[in-house]
Tab-separated table of C-alpha atoms and ligand atoms in Angstrom:
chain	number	residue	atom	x	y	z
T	1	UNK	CA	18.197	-22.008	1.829
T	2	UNK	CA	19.648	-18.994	-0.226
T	3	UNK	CA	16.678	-16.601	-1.751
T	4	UNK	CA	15.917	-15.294	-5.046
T	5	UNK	CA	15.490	-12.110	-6.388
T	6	UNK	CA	14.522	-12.172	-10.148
T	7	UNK	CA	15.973	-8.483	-11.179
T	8	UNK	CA	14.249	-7.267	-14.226
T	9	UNK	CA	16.300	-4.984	-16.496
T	10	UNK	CA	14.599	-2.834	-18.762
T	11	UNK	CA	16.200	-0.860	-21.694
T	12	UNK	CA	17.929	2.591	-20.122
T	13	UNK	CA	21.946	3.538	-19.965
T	14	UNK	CA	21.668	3.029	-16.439
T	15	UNK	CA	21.804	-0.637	-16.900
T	16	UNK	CA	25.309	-0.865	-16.244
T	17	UNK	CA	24.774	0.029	-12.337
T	18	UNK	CA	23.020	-3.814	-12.214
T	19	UNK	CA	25.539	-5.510	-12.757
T	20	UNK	CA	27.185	-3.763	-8.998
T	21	UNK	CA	23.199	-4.560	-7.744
T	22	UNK	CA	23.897	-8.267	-8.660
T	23	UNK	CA	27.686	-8.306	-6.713
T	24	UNK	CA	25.930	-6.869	-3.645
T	25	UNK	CA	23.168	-9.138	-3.800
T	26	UNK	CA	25.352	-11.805	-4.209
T	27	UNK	CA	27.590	-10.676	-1.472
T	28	UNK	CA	24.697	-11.116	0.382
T	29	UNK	CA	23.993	-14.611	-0.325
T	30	UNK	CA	21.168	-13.809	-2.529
T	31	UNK	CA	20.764	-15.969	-5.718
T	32	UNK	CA	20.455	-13.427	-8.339
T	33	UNK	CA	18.656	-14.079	-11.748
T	34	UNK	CA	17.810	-11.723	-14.708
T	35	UNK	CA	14.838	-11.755	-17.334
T	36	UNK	CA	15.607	-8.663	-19.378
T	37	UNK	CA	13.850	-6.923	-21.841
T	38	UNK	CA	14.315	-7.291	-25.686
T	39	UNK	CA	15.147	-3.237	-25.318
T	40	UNK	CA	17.218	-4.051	-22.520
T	41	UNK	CA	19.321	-6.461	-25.025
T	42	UNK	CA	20.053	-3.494	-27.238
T	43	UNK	CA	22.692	-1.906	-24.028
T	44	UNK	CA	24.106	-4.652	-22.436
T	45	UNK	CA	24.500	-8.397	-23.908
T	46	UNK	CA	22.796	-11.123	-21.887
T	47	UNK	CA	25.575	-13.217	-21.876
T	48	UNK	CA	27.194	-10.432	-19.271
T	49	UNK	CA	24.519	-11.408	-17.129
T	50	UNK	CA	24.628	-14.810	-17.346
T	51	UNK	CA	28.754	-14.676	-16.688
T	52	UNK	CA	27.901	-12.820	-13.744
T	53	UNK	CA	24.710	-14.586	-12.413
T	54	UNK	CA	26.066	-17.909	-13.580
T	55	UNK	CA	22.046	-18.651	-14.783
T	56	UNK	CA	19.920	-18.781	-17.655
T	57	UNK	CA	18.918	-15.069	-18.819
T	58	UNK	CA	15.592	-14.893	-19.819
T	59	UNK	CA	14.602	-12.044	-22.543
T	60	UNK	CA	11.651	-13.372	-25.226
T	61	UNK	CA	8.615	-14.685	-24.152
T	62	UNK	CA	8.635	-17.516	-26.788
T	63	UNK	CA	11.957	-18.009	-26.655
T	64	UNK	CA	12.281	-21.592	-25.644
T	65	UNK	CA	13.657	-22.299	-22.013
T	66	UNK	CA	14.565	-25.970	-21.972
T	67	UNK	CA	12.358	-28.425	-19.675
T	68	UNK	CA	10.213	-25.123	-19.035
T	69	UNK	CA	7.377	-24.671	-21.615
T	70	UNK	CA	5.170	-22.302	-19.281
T	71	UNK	CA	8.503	-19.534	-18.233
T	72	UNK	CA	7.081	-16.592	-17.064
T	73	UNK	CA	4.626	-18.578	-14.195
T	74	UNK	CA	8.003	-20.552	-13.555
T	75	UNK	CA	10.409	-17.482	-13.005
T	76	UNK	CA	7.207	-15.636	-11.519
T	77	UNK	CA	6.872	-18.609	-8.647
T	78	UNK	CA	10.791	-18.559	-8.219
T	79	UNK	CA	11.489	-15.479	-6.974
T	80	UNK	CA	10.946	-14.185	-3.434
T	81	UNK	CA	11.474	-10.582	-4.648
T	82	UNK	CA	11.051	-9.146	-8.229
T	83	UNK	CA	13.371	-6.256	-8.199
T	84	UNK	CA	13.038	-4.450	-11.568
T	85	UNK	CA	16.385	-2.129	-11.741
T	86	UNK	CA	16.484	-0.047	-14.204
T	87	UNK	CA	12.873	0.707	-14.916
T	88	UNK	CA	11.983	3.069	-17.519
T	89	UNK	CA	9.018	4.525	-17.693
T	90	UNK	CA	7.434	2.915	-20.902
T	91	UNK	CA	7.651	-0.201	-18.041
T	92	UNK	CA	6.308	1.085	-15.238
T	93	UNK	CA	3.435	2.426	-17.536
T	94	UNK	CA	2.716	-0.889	-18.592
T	95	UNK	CA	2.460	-2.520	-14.674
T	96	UNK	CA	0.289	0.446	-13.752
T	97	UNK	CA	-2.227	-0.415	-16.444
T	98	UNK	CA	-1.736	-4.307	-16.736
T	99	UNK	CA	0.019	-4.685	-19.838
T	100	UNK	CA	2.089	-7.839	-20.369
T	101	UNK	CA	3.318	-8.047	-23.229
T	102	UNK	CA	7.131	-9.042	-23.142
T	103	UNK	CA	8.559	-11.793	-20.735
T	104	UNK	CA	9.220	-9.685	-17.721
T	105	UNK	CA	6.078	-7.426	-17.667
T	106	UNK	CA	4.022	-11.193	-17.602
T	107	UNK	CA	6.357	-12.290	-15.033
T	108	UNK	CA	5.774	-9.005	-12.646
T	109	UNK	CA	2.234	-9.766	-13.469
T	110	UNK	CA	1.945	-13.211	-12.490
T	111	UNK	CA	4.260	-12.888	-9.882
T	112	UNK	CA	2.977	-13.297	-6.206
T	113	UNK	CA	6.291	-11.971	-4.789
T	114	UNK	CA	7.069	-8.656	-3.044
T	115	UNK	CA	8.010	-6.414	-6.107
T	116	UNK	CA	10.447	-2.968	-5.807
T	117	UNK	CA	11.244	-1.045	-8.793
T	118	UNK	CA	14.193	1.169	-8.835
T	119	UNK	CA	13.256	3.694	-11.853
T	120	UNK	CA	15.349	5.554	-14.256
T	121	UNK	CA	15.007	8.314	-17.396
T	122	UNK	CA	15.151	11.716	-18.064
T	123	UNK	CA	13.816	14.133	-15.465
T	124	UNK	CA	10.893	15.173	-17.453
T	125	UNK	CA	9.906	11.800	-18.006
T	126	UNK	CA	10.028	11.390	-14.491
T	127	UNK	CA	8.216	13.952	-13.880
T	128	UNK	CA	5.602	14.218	-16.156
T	129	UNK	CA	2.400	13.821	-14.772
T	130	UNK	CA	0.909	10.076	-16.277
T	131	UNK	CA	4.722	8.681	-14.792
T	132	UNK	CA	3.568	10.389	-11.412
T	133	UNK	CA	0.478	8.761	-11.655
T	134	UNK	CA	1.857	5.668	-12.863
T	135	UNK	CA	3.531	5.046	-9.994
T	136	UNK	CA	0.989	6.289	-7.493
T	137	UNK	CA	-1.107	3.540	-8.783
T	138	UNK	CA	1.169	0.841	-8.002
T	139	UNK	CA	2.903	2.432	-4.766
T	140	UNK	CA	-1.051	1.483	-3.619
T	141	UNK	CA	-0.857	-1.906	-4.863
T	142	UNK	CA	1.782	-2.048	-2.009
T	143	UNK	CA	5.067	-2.547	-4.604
T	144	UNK	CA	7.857	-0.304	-3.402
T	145	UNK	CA	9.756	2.445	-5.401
T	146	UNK	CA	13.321	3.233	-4.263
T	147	UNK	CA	13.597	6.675	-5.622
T	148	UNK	CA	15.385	8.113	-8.367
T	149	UNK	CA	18.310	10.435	-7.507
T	150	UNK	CA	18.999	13.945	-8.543
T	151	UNK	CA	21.965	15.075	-10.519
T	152	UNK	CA	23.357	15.124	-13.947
T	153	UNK	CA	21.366	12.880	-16.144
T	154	UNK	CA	22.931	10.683	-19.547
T	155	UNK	CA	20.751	13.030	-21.813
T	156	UNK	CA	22.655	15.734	-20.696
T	157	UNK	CA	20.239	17.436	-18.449
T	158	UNK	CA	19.843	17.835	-14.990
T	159	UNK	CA	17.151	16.720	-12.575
T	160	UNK	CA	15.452	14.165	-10.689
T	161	UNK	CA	16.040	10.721	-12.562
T	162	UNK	CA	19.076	9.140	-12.002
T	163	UNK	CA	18.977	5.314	-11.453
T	164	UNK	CA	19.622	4.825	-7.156
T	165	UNK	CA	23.060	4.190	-6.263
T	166	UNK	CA	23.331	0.415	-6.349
T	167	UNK	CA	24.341	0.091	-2.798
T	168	UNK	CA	21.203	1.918	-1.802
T	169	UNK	CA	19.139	-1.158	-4.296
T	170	UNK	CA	21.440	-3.968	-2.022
T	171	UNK	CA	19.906	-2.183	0.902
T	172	UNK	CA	16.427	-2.108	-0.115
T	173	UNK	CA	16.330	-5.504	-1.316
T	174	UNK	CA	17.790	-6.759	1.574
T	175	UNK	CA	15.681	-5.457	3.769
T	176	UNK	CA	12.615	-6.005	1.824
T	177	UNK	CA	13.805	-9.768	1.911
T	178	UNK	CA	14.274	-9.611	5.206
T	179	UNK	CA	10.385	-8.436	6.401
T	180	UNK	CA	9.264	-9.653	8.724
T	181	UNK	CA	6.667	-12.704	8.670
T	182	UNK	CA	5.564	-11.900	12.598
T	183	UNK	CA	1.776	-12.084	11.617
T	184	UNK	CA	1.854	-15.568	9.935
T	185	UNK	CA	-1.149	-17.524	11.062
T	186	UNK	CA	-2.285	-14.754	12.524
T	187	UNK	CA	-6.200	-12.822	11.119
T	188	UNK	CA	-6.498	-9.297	10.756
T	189	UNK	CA	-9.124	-6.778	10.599
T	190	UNK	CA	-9.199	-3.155	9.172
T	191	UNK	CA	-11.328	-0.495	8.575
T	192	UNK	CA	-10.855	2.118	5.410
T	193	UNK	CA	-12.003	5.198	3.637
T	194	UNK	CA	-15.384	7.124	4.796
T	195	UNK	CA	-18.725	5.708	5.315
T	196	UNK	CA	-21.597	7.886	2.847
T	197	UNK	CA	-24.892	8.741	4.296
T	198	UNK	CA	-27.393	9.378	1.518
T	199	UNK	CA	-29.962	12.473	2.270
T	200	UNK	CA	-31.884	11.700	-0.765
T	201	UNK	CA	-31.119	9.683	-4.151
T	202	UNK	CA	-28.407	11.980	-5.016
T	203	UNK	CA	-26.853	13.578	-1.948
T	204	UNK	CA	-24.915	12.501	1.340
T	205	UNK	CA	-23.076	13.188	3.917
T	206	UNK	CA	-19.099	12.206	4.159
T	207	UNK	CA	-15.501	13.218	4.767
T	208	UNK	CA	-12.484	13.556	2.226
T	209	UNK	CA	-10.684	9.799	3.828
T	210	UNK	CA	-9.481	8.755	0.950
T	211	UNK	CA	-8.461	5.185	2.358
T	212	UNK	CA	-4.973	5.007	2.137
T	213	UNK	CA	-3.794	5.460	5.702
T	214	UNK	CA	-6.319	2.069	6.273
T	215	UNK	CA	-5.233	0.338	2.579
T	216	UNK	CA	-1.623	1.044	3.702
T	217	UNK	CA	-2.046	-1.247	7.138
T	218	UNK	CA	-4.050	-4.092	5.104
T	219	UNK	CA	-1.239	-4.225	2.923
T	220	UNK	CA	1.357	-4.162	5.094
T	221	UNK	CA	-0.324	-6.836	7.364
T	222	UNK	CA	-0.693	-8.964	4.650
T	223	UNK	CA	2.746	-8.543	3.359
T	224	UNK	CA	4.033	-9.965	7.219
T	225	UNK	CA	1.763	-13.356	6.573
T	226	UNK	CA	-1.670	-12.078	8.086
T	227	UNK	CA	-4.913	-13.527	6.813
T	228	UNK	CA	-6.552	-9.917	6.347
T	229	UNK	CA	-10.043	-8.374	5.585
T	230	UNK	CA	-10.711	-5.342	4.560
T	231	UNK	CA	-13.383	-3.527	4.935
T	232	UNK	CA	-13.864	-0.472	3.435
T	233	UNK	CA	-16.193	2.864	2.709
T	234	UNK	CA	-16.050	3.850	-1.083
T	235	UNK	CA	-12.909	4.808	-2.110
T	236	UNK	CA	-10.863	5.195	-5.482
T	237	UNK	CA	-8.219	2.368	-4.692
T	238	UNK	CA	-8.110	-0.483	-6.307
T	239	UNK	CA	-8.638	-3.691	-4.242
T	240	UNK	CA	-5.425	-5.057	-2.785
T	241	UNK	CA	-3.909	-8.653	-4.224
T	242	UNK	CA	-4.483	-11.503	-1.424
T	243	UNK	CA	-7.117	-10.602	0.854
T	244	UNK	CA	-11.021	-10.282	1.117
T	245	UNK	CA	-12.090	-7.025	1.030
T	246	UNK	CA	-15.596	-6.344	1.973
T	247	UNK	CA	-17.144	-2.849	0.352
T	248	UNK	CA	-19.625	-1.009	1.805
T	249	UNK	CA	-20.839	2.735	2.184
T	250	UNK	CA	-22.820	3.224	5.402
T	251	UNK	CA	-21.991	3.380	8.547
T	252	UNK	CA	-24.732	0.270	9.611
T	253	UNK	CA	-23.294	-1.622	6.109
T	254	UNK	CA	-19.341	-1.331	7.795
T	255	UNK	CA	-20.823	-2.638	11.240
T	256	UNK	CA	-22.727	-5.760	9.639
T	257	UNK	CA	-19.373	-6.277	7.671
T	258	UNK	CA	-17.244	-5.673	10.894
T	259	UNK	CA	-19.536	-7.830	12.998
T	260	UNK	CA	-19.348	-10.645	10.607
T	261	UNK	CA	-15.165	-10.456	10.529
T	262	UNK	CA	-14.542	-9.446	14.133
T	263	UNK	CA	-15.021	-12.496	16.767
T	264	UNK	CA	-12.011	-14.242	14.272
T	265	UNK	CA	-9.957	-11.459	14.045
T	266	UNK	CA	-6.549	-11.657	16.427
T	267	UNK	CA	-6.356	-7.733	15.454
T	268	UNK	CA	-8.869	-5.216	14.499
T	269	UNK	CA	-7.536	-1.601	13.167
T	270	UNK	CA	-10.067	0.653	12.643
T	271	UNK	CA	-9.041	3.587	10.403
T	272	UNK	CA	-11.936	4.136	9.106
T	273	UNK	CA	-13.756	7.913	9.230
T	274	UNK	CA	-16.950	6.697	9.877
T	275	UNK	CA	-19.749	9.581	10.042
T	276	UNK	CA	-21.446	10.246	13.510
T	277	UNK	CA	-24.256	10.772	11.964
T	278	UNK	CA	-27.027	9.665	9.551
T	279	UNK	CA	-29.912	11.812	8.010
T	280	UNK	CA	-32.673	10.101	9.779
T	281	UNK	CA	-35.275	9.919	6.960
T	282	UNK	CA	-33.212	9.799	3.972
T	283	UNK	CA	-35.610	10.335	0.643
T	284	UNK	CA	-35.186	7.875	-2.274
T	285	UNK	CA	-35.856	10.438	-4.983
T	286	UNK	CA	-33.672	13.598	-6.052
T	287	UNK	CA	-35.746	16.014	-3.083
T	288	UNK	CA	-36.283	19.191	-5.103
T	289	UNK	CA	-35.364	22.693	-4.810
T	290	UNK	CA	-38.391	25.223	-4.524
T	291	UNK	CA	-40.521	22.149	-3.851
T	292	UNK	CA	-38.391	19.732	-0.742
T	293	UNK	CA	-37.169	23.142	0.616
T	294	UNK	CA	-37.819	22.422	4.355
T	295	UNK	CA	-36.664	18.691	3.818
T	296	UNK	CA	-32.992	19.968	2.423
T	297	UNK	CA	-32.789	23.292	4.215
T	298	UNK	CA	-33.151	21.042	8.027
T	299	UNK	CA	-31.411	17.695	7.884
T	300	UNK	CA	-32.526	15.633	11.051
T	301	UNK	CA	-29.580	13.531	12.120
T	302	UNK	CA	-29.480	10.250	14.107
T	303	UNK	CA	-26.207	8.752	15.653
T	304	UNK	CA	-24.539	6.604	13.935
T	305	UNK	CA	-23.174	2.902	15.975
T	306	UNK	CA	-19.937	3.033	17.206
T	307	UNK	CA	-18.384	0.260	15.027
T	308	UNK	CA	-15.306	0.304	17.207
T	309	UNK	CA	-16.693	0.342	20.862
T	310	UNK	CA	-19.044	-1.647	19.624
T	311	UNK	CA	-16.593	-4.336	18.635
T	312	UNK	CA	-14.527	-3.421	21.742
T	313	UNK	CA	-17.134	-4.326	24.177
T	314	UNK	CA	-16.658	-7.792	23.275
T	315	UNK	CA	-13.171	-7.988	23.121
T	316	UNK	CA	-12.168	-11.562	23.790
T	317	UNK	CA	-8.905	-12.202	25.719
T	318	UNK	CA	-5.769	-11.528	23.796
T	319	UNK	CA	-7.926	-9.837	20.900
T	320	UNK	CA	-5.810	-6.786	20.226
T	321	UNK	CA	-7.900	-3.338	19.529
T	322	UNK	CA	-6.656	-0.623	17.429
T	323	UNK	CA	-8.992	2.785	16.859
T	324	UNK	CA	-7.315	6.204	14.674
T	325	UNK	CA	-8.220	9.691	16.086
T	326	UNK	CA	-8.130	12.288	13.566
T	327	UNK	CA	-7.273	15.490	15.493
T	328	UNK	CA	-6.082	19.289	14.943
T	329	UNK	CA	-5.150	19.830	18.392
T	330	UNK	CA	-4.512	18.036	21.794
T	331	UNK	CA	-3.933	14.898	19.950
T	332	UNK	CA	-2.283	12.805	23.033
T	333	UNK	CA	-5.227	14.585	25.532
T	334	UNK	CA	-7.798	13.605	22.748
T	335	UNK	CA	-6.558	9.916	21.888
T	336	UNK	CA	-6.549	9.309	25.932
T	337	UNK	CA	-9.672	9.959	26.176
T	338	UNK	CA	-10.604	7.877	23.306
T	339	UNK	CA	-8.298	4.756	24.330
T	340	UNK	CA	-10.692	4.727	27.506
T	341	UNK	CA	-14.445	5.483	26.258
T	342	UNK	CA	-13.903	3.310	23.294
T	343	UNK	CA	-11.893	0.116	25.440
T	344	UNK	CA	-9.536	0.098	22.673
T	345	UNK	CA	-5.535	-1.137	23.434
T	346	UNK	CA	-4.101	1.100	21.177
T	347	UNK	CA	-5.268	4.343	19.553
T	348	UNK	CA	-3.333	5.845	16.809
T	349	UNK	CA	-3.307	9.933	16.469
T	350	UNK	CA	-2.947	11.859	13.329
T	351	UNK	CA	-3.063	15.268	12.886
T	352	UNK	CA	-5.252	16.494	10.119
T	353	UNK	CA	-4.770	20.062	10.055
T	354	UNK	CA	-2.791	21.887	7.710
T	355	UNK	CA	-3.495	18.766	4.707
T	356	UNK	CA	-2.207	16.130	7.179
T	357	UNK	CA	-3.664	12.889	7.129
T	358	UNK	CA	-6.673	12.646	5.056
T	359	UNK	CA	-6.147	11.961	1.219
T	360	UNK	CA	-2.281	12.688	1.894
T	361	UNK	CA	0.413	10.065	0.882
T	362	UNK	CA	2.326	10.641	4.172
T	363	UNK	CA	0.945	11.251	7.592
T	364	UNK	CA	1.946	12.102	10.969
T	365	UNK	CA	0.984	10.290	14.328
T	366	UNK	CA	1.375	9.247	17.731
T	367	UNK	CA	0.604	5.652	18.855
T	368	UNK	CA	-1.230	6.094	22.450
T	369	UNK	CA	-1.350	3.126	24.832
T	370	UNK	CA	-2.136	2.506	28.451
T	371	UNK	CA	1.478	2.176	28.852
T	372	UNK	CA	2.551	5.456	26.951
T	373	UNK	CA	2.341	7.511	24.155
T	374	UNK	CA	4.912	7.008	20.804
T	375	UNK	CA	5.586	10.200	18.686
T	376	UNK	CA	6.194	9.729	15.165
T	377	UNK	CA	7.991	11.883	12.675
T	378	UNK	CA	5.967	12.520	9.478
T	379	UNK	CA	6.096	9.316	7.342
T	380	UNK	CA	4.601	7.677	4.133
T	381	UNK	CA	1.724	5.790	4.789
T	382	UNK	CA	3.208	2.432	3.684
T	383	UNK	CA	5.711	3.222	6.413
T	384	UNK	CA	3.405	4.131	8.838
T	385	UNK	CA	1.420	1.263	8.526
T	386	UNK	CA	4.813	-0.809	9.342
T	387	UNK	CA	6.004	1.206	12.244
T	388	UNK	CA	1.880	0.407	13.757
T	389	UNK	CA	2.197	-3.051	13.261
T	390	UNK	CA	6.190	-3.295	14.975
T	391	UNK	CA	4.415	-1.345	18.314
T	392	UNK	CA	0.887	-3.909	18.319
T	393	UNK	CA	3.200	-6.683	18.239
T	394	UNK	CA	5.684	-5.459	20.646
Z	1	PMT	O1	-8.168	7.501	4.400
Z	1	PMT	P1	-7.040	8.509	4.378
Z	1	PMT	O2	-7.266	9.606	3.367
Z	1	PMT	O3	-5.702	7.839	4.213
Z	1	PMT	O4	-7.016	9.257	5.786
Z	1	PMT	C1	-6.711	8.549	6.938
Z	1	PMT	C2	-7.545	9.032	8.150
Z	1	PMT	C3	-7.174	10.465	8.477
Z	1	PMT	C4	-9.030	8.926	7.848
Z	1	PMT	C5	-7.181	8.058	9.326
Z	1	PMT	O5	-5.797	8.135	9.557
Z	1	PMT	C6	-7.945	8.403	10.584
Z	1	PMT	O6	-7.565	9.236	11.368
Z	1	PMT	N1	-9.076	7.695	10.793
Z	1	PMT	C7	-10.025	7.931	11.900
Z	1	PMT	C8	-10.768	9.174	11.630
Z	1	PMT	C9	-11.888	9.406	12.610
Z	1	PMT	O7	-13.003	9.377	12.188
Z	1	PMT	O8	-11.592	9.540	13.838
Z	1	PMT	P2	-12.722	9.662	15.026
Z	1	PMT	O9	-12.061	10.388	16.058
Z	1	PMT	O10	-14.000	10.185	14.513
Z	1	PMT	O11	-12.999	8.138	15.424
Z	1	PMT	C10	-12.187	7.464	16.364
Z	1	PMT	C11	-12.170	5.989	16.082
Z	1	PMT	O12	-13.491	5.443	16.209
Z	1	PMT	C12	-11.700	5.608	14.695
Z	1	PMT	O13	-10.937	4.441	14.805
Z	1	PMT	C13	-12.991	5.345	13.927
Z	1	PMT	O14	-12.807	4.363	12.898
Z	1	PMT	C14	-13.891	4.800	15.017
Z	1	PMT	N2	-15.320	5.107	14.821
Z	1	PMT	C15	-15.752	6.390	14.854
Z	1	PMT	C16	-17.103	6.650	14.729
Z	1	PMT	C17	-18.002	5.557	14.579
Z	1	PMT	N3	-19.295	5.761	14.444
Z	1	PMT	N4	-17.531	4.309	14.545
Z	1	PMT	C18	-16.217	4.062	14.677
Z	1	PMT	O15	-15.791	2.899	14.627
């Protein structure tokens, strides 16, 4: 059966390169349908599109779409990919923050397809800071951003911002179309972000994880048809569309949360930077300078459980065990000797020195097995996350 991809088109003089993104598409085999803008309108006529897509173009969110009173849930449920190409700014604003107030910003909304935006608009706009943001904020809500190219811009100027060749969009989509769905049926486990061990009301111990190497694998595991939980330390992501996610902040709240998941898990991927240790008599009150000094001055510490030899020790047959190292040096020594003290099947090293790995958006590993060890170039998370998943499943 041939797929869909619904291609938003917003208003930007790059709109001309979609109508090439369509041909390819179509090429392809893909059926191609467009729900554009009422900005969008003011470049290109709709009726191009609907020459070249041969189907209905959608643009007003009233407008009235015969047999089809509810439209945007309609188009939303059609599509196996929302591609939105060209997105302005002004758009991708509007997805970061929830906004839906034209046809195709409630369709992306309501949409429970894959979504890639391919943005374009003057290199300033691109680069200003709230666009950056913008699309930090829904890179981790797992849709995908095939980047803008450098070079000479409509406006005149020159810079980062140019709409992606259209051949590089066929790719994309393709490819995105073509994921994989190897973890259908299948339950999976992860771990994120630190674990926070109060001293007294107001202070703890922790570690900059930021959660994004561990929100990265949720999402892609869930994006290849896995039932997934989450578990995860406090972090400043927001919670991931289509899965449970379990918060906690100690290191004893992530192993009742773990226990609880772990027996029906097929895979359990514990990124995770879970603290060693605990203060041992943490005080409920603020403890005082001048007046708590021996109290705040010597911290006793108690080890914290293992969450993931813990889990490992009762590894059922054909349960698959993933622990991360974070290492500055020795990382294939270190992960070796982790693989074997913590029973896991694969342990997954990442260099954190030099702003590697923790709170970055790309990171840097090798994949250690009992069968061998996997370098990695340096990678985006999202990719990452992918590339873990491919070697687990062989
Ligand atoms: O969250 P980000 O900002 O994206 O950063 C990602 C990351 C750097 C935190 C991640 O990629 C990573 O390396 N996570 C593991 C960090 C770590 O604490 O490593 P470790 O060597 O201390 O622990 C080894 C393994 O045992 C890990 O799988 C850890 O989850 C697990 N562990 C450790 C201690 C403990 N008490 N319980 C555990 O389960």
């Amino acid at each position: 059966m041939s797929r869909t991809v619904l291609i938003g088109v917003t208003g930007c003089v790059a709109i001309y390169k979609t109508c090439e993104v369509i041909r390819g598409l179509q090429k392809a085999g893909v059926r191609a349908k467009v729900v554009m803008t009422e900005s969008a309108t003011h470049f290109i006529n709709p009726t191009l599109f609907r020459s070249l897509t041969r189907e209905p173009v959608a643009v007003g969110l009233f407008d009235d779409a015969p047999g089809d009173p509810i439209h945007h849930i309609s188009l939303a449920k059609e599509a196996d990919l929302f591609l939105i190409a060209p997105c302005t700014a002004n758009v991708i604003a509007k997805m970061a923050h929830g906004i839906a107030d034209d046809l195709l910003t409630t369709t992306a909304l309501a949409t429970t397809a894959p979504i890639v935006i391919a943005p374009a608009m003057n290199v300033n706009m691109y680069e200003n800071a709230a666009t950056q943001l913008n699309m930090e904020t829904l890179r981790t809500r797992g849709i995908a951003f095939i980047d803008a190219e450098s070079g000479y811009l409509a406006c005149g100027d020159e810079g980062k911002g140019r709409l992606a060749d259209p051949a590089v969009i066929v790719e994309a989509v393709l490819e995105r179309l073509d994921a994989k769905r190897d973890l259908e049926g299948k339950r999976v486990l992860v771990t994120a972000g630190p674990t926070v061990e109060p001293i007294d009301a107001v202070r703890f111990i922790s570690n900059p994880s930021s959660g994004k190497m561990g929100f990265a694998i949720a999402a892609a595991a869930h994006e290849r048809g896995a039932d997934v939980t989450l578990v995860t330390g406090p972090v400043a992501l927001e919670d991931l569309p289509g899965m449970e996610t379990v918060h906690v902040r100690t290191a004893c709240e992530m192993l009742e949360a773990v226990d609880a998941a772990f027996d029906k898990a097929d895979i359990a991927i514990f990124t995770a930077a879970v603290s060693d240790y605990r203060p041992a008599n943490p005080s409920g009150c603020k403890l005082k300078k001048g007046r708590d000094d021996a109290e705040l001055s010597t911290i006793q510490l108690v080890e914290n459980p293992d969450i993931l030899a813990t889990m490992s020790s009762r590894k059922r047959d054909g349960q698959v065990v993933v622990g991360f190292a974070a290492e500055t040096d020795d990382l294939e020594v270190n992960a070796r000797e982790k693989l074997a003290k913590k029973n896991a099947d694969f342990i997954v090293a990442n260099l954190v020195s030099h702003g590697n790995g923790f709170a970055a958006d790309e990171n840097e590993a090798t994949i250690v097995s009992k069968d061998g060890a996997k370098p990695l170039n340096r990678m985006a998370k999202g990719q990452l996350a992918h590339r873990i998943l491919d070697e687990l499943l062989g």
